[in-house]
Coordinates of C-alpha atoms and ligand atoms in Angstrom, one line a residue:
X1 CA 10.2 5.8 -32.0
X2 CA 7.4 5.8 -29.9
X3 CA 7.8 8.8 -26.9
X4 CA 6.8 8.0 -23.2
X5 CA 7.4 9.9 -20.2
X6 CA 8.9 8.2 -16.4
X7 CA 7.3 10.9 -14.3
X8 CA 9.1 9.5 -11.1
X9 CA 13.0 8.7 -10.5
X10 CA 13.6 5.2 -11.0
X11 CA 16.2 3.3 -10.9
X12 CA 18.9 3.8 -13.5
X13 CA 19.1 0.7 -15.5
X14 CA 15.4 0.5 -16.1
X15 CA 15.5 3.8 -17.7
X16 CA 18.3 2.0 -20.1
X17 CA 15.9 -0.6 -20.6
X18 CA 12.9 1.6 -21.7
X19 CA 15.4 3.3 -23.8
X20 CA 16.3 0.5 -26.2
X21 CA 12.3 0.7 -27.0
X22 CA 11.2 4.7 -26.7
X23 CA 12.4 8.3 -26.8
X24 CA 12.2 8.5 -22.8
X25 CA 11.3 12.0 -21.0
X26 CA 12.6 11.3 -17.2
X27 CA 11.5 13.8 -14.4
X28 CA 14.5 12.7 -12.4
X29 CA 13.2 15.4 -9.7
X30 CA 10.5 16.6 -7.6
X31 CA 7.1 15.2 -8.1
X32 CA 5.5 16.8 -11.1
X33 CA 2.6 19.5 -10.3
X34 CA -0.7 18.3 -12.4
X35 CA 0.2 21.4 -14.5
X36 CA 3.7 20.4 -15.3
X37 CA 2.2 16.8 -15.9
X38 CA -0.5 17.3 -18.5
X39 CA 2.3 19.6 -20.0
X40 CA 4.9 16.5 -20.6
X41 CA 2.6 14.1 -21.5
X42 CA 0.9 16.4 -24.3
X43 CA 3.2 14.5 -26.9
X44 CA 3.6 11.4 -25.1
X45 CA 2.0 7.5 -26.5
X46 CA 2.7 6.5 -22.8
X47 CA 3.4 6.7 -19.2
X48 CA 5.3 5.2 -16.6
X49 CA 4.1 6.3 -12.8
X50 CA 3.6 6.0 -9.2
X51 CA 1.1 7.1 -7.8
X52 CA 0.8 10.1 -10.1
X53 CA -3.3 11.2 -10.7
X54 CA -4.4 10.4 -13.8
X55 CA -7.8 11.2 -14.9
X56 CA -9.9 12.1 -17.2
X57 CA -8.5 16.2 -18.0
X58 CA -5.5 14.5 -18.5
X59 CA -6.1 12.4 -20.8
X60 CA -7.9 14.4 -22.6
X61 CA -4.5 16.6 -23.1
X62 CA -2.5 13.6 -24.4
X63 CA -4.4 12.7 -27.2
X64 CA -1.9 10.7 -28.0
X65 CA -1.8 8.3 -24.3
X66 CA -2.0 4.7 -24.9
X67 CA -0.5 3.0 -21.9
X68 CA -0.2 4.3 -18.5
X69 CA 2.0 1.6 -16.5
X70 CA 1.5 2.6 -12.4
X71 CA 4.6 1.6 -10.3
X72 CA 2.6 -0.1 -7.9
X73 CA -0.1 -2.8 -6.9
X74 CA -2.8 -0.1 -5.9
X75 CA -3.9 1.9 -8.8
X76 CA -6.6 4.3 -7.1
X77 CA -4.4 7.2 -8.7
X78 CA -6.1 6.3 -12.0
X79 CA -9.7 7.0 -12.8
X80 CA -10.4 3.9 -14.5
X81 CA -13.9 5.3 -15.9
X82 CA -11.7 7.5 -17.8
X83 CA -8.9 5.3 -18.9
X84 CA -11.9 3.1 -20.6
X85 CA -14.2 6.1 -21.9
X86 CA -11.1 6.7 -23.6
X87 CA -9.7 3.4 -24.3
X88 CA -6.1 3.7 -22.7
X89 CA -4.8 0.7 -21.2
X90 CA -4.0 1.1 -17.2
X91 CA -1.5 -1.1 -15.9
X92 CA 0.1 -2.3 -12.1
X93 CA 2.5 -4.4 -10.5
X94 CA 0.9 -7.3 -8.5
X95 CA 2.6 -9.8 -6.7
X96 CA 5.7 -9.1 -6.8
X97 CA 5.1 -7.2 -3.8
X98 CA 3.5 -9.7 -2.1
X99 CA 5.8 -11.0 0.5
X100 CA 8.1 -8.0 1.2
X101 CA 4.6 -6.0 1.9
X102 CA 3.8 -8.7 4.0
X103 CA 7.1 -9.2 6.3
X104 CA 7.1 -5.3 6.4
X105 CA 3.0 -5.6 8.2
X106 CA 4.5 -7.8 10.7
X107 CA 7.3 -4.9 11.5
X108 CA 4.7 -2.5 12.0
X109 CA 2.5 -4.6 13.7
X110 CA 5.2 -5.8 16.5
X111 CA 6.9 -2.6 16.3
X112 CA 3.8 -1.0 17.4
X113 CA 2.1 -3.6 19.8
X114 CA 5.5 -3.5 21.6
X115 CA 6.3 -0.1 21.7
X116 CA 9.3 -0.3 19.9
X117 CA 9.8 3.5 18.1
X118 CA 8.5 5.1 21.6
X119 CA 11.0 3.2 23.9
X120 CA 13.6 3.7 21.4
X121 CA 13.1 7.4 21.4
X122 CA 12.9 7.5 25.3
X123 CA 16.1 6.1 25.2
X124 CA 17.8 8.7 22.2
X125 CA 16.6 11.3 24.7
X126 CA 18.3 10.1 27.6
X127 CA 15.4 9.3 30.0
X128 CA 16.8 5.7 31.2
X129 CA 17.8 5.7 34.3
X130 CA 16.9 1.9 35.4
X131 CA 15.2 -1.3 34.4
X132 CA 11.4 -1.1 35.6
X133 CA 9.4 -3.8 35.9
X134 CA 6.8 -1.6 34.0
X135 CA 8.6 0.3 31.4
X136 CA 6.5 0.4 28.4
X137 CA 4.5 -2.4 28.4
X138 CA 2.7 -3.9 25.1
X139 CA 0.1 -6.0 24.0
X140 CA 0.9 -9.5 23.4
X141 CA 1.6 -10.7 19.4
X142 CA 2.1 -15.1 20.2
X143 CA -1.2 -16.6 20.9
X144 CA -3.2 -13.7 20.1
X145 CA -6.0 -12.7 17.9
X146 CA -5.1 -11.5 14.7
X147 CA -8.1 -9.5 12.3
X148 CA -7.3 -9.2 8.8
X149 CA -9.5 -6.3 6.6
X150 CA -8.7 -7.4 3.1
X151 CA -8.0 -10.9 2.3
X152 CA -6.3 -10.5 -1.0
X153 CA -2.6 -11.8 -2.1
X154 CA -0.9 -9.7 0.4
X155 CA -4.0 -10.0 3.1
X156 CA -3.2 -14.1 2.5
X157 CA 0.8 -13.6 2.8
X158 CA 0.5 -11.5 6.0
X159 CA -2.4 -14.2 7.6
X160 CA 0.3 -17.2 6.7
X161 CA 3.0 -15.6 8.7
X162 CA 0.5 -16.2 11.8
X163 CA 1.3 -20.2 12.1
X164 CA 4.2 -19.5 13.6
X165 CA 2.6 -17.1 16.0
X166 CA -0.2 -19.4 17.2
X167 CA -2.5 -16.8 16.1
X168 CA -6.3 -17.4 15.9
X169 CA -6.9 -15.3 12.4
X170 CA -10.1 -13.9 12.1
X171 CA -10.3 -12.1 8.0
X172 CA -13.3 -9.7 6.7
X173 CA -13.2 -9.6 3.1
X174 CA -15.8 -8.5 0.1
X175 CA -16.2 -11.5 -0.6
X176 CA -15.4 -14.8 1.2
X177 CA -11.8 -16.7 0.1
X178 CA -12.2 -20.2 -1.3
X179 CA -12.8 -22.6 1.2
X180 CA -9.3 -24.4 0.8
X181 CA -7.4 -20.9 1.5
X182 CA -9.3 -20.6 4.8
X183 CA -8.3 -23.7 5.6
X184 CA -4.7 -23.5 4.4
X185 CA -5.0 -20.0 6.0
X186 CA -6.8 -21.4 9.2
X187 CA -8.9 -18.2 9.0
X188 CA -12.1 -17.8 9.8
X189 CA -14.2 -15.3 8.0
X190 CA -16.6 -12.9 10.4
X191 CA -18.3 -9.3 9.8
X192 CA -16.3 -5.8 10.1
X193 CA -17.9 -5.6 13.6
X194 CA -17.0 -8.6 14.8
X195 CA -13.9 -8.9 13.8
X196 CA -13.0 -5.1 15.4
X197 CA -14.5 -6.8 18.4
X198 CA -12.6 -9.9 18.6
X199 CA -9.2 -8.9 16.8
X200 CA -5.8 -8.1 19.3
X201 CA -4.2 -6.7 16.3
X202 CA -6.3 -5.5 13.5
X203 CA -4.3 -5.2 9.9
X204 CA -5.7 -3.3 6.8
X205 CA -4.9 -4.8 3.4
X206 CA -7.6 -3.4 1.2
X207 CA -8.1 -1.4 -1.7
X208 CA -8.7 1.8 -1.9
X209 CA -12.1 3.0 -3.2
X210 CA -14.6 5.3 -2.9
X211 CA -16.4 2.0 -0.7
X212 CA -13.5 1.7 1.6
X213 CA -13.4 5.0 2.2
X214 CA -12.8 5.8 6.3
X215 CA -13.3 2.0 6.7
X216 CA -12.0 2.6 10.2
X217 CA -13.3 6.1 11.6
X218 CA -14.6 6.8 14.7
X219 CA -17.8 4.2 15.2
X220 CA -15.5 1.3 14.7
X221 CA -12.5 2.6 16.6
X222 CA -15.3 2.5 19.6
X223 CA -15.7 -1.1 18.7
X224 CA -11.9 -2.2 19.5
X225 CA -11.0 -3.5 22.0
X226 CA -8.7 -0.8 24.5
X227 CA -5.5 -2.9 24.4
X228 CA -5.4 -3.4 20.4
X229 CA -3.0 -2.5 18.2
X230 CA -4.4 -0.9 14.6
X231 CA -2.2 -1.4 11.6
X232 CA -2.5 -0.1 8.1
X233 CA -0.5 -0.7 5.2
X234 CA -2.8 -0.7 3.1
X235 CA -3.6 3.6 1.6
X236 CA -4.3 6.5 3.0
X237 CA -8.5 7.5 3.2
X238 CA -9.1 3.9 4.4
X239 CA -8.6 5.3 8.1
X240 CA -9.7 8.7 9.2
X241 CA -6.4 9.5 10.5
X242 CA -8.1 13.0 12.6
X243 CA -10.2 10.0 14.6
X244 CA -7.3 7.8 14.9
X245 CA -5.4 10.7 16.4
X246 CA -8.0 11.0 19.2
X247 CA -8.5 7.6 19.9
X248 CA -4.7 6.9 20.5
X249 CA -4.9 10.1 22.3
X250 CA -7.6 9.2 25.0
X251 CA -6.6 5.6 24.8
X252 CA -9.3 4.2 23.3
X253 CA -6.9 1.6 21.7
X254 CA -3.8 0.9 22.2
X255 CA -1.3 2.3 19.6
X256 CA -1.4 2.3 15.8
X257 CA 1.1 2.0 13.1
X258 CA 1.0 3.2 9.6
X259 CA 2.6 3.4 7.3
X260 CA -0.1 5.4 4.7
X261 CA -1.8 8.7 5.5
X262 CA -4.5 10.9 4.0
X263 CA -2.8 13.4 1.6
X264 CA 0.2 12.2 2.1
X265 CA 3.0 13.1 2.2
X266 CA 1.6 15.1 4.8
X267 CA 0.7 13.9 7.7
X268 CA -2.2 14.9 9.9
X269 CA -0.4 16.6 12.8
X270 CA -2.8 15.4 15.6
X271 CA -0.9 11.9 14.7
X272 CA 2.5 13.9 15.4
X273 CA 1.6 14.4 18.9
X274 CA 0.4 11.4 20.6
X275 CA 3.4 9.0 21.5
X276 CA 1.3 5.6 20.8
X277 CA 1.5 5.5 17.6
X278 CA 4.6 4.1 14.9
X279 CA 4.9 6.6 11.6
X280 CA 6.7 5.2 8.1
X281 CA 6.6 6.9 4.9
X282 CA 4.8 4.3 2.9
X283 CA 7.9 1.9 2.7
X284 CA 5.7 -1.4 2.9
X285 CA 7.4 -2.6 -0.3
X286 CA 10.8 -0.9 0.0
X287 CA 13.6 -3.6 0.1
X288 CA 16.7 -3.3 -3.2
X289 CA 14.9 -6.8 -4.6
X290 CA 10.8 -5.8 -4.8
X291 CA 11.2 -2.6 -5.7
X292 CA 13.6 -3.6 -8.8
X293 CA 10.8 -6.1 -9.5
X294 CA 8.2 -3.7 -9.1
X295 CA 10.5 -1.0 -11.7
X296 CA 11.2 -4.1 -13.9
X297 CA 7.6 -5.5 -13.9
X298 CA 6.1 -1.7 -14.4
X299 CA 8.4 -1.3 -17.4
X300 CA 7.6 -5.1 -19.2
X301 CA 3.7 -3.4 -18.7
X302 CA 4.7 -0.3 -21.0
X303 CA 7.1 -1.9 -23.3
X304 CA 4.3 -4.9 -24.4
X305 CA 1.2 -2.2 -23.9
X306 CA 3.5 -0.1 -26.6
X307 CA 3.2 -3.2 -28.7
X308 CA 7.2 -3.5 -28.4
X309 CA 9.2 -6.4 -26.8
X310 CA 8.8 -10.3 -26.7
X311 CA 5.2 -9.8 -25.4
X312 CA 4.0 -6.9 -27.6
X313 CA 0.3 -6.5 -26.9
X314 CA 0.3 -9.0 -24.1
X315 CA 1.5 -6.5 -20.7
X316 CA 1.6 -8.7 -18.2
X317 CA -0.8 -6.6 -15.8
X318 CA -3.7 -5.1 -17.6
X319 CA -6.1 -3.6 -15.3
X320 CA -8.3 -2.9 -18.2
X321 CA -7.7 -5.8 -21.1
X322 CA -10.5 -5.0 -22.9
X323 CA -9.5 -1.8 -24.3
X324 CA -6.5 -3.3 -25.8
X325 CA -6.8 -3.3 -29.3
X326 CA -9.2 -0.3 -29.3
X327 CA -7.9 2.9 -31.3
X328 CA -8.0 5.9 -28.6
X329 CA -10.2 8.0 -28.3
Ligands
GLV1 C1 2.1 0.7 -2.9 O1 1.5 1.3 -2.1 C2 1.5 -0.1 -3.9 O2 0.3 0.0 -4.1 O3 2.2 -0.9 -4.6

């Protein structure tokens, strides 16, 4: 039987399922150090993950790595140079994630343009006293103008729930969407700086890469507009969360919510001292039925990767196709 490691806990019955295929070695604990890592995957043909790094000293100590199936849609925890130099197969789990990712943008993105975790905390500490006419006003969501960075199958989820907003959506993209998604969509396609200019609510949706990189740092926090609303779901490193911190702090936008961070799961603690802005610890995709997809989807990757299953050979999600086939090396 082929060996593979789970180097994450996961839910139960998936383990059961890898286990009719492979000799499974499950770090049902603490995240493993990069030591203790390269250690359990020394004898290991392949991997299942989540957002564990991989690169190219570790593969290099699992000579024997074939597959390494990520637990999630972003794979930046893999350096893909690596994976092909040495002809393992990286895998993900798109679009299963799509919609819950997308409901969960919205709940940030309301949460934080009305205020919702500071007025709820207010009130845990016992400061209301009376209704006031101005107690913790917001920024309006219906009717506003919604800026999407990243117009990819969750950028496109989140833009759809807009309709029912009446929400002008303005997208920047690397590339343009095909002209019957804008339509569909209603979304209009503008540069980074115009859209920071223009947007009520800006949302982040993109990849991260060394490109995207403090997308949003202090130059184009400058360029939004004082009563927006800044939302990122997308990684960590795609804001710089230091410049954030002082732009919620001298009000240069309204409030902010996210729900990645750099380094996480740290957080910067300028960000744990200014009021305006919502904190979750990267739970975009967290409801019982995507993340069972997500587990499920991640563990049809390995199985077929492994050449084992109904689709052995044929994962579902290569991120790398072309190296399937190829002996390691
Ligand atoms: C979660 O962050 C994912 O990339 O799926």
């Amino acid at each position: 039987m082929q060996k593979i490691l789970v180097a994450r806990p996961i839910f139960p019955d998936v383990i059961e399922r890898l286990e009719q295929y492979f000799e499974v070695d499950w770090n049902n604990g603490d995240v493993l150090s990069n030591d203790a890592l390269l250690k359990r995957l020394a004898d290991k043909d392949g991997a299942l993950t989540a957002g564990d790094p991989i690169g190219a000293a570790t593969l290099a100590a699992a000579p024997r790595l074939r597959v390494v199936s990520n637990m999630a849609v972003g794979y930046n925890n893999f350096d893909m140079a690596a994976f092909n130099a040495a002809n393992v197969l990286g895998t993900n789990t798109p679009d299963v994630l799509n919609e819950a990712t997308a409901d969960f943008g919205w709940a940030l993105m309301m949460a934080t343009a009305r205020r919702v975790a500071e007025s709820e905390h207010w009130l845990r500490a016992g400061h209301w006293k009376k209704w006031a006419y101005d107690s913790f006003l917001g920024t309006d969501v219906y009717g506003s103008t919604l800026g999407v960075i990243g117009m990819g199958r969750i950028g496109q989820a989140l833009a759809r729930r807009a309709r029912g907003f009446n929400m002008q959506v303005i997208y920047h993209n690397r590339s343009r969407v095909a002209p019957h998604i804008e339509a569909e969509l209603n979304a209009q396609y503008v540069s980074k700086e115009d859209l920071l200019k223009r947007a009520d609510h800006v949302v982040l949706v993109l990849p991260y890469s060394a490109h995207s990189h403090h997308t949003i740092g202090a130059a184009e926090l400058a360029l939004m507009k004082p009563t927006a609303t800044l939302t990122n779901i997308a990684r960590g490193g795609i804001v710089d969360d230091a410049a954030l911190a002082v732009a919620l702090r001298d009000k240069r936008i309204a409030a902010a919510g996210l729900d990645v961070f750099e380094g996480e799961p740290s957080v910067n603690p300028a960000l744990l001292t200014v009021p305006n802005v919502v904190l979750t610890p990267h739970i975009a995709s967290a409801t019982e039925t995507t993340r069972r997809a997500m587990a499920n989807l991640a563990a049809d990757n390995l199985i077929a990767g492994l050449g084992e299953g109904p689709r052995a050979g044929r994962p579902p999600n290569p991120i790398n196709p072309d190296v399937i086939g190829k002996a390691r090396s």
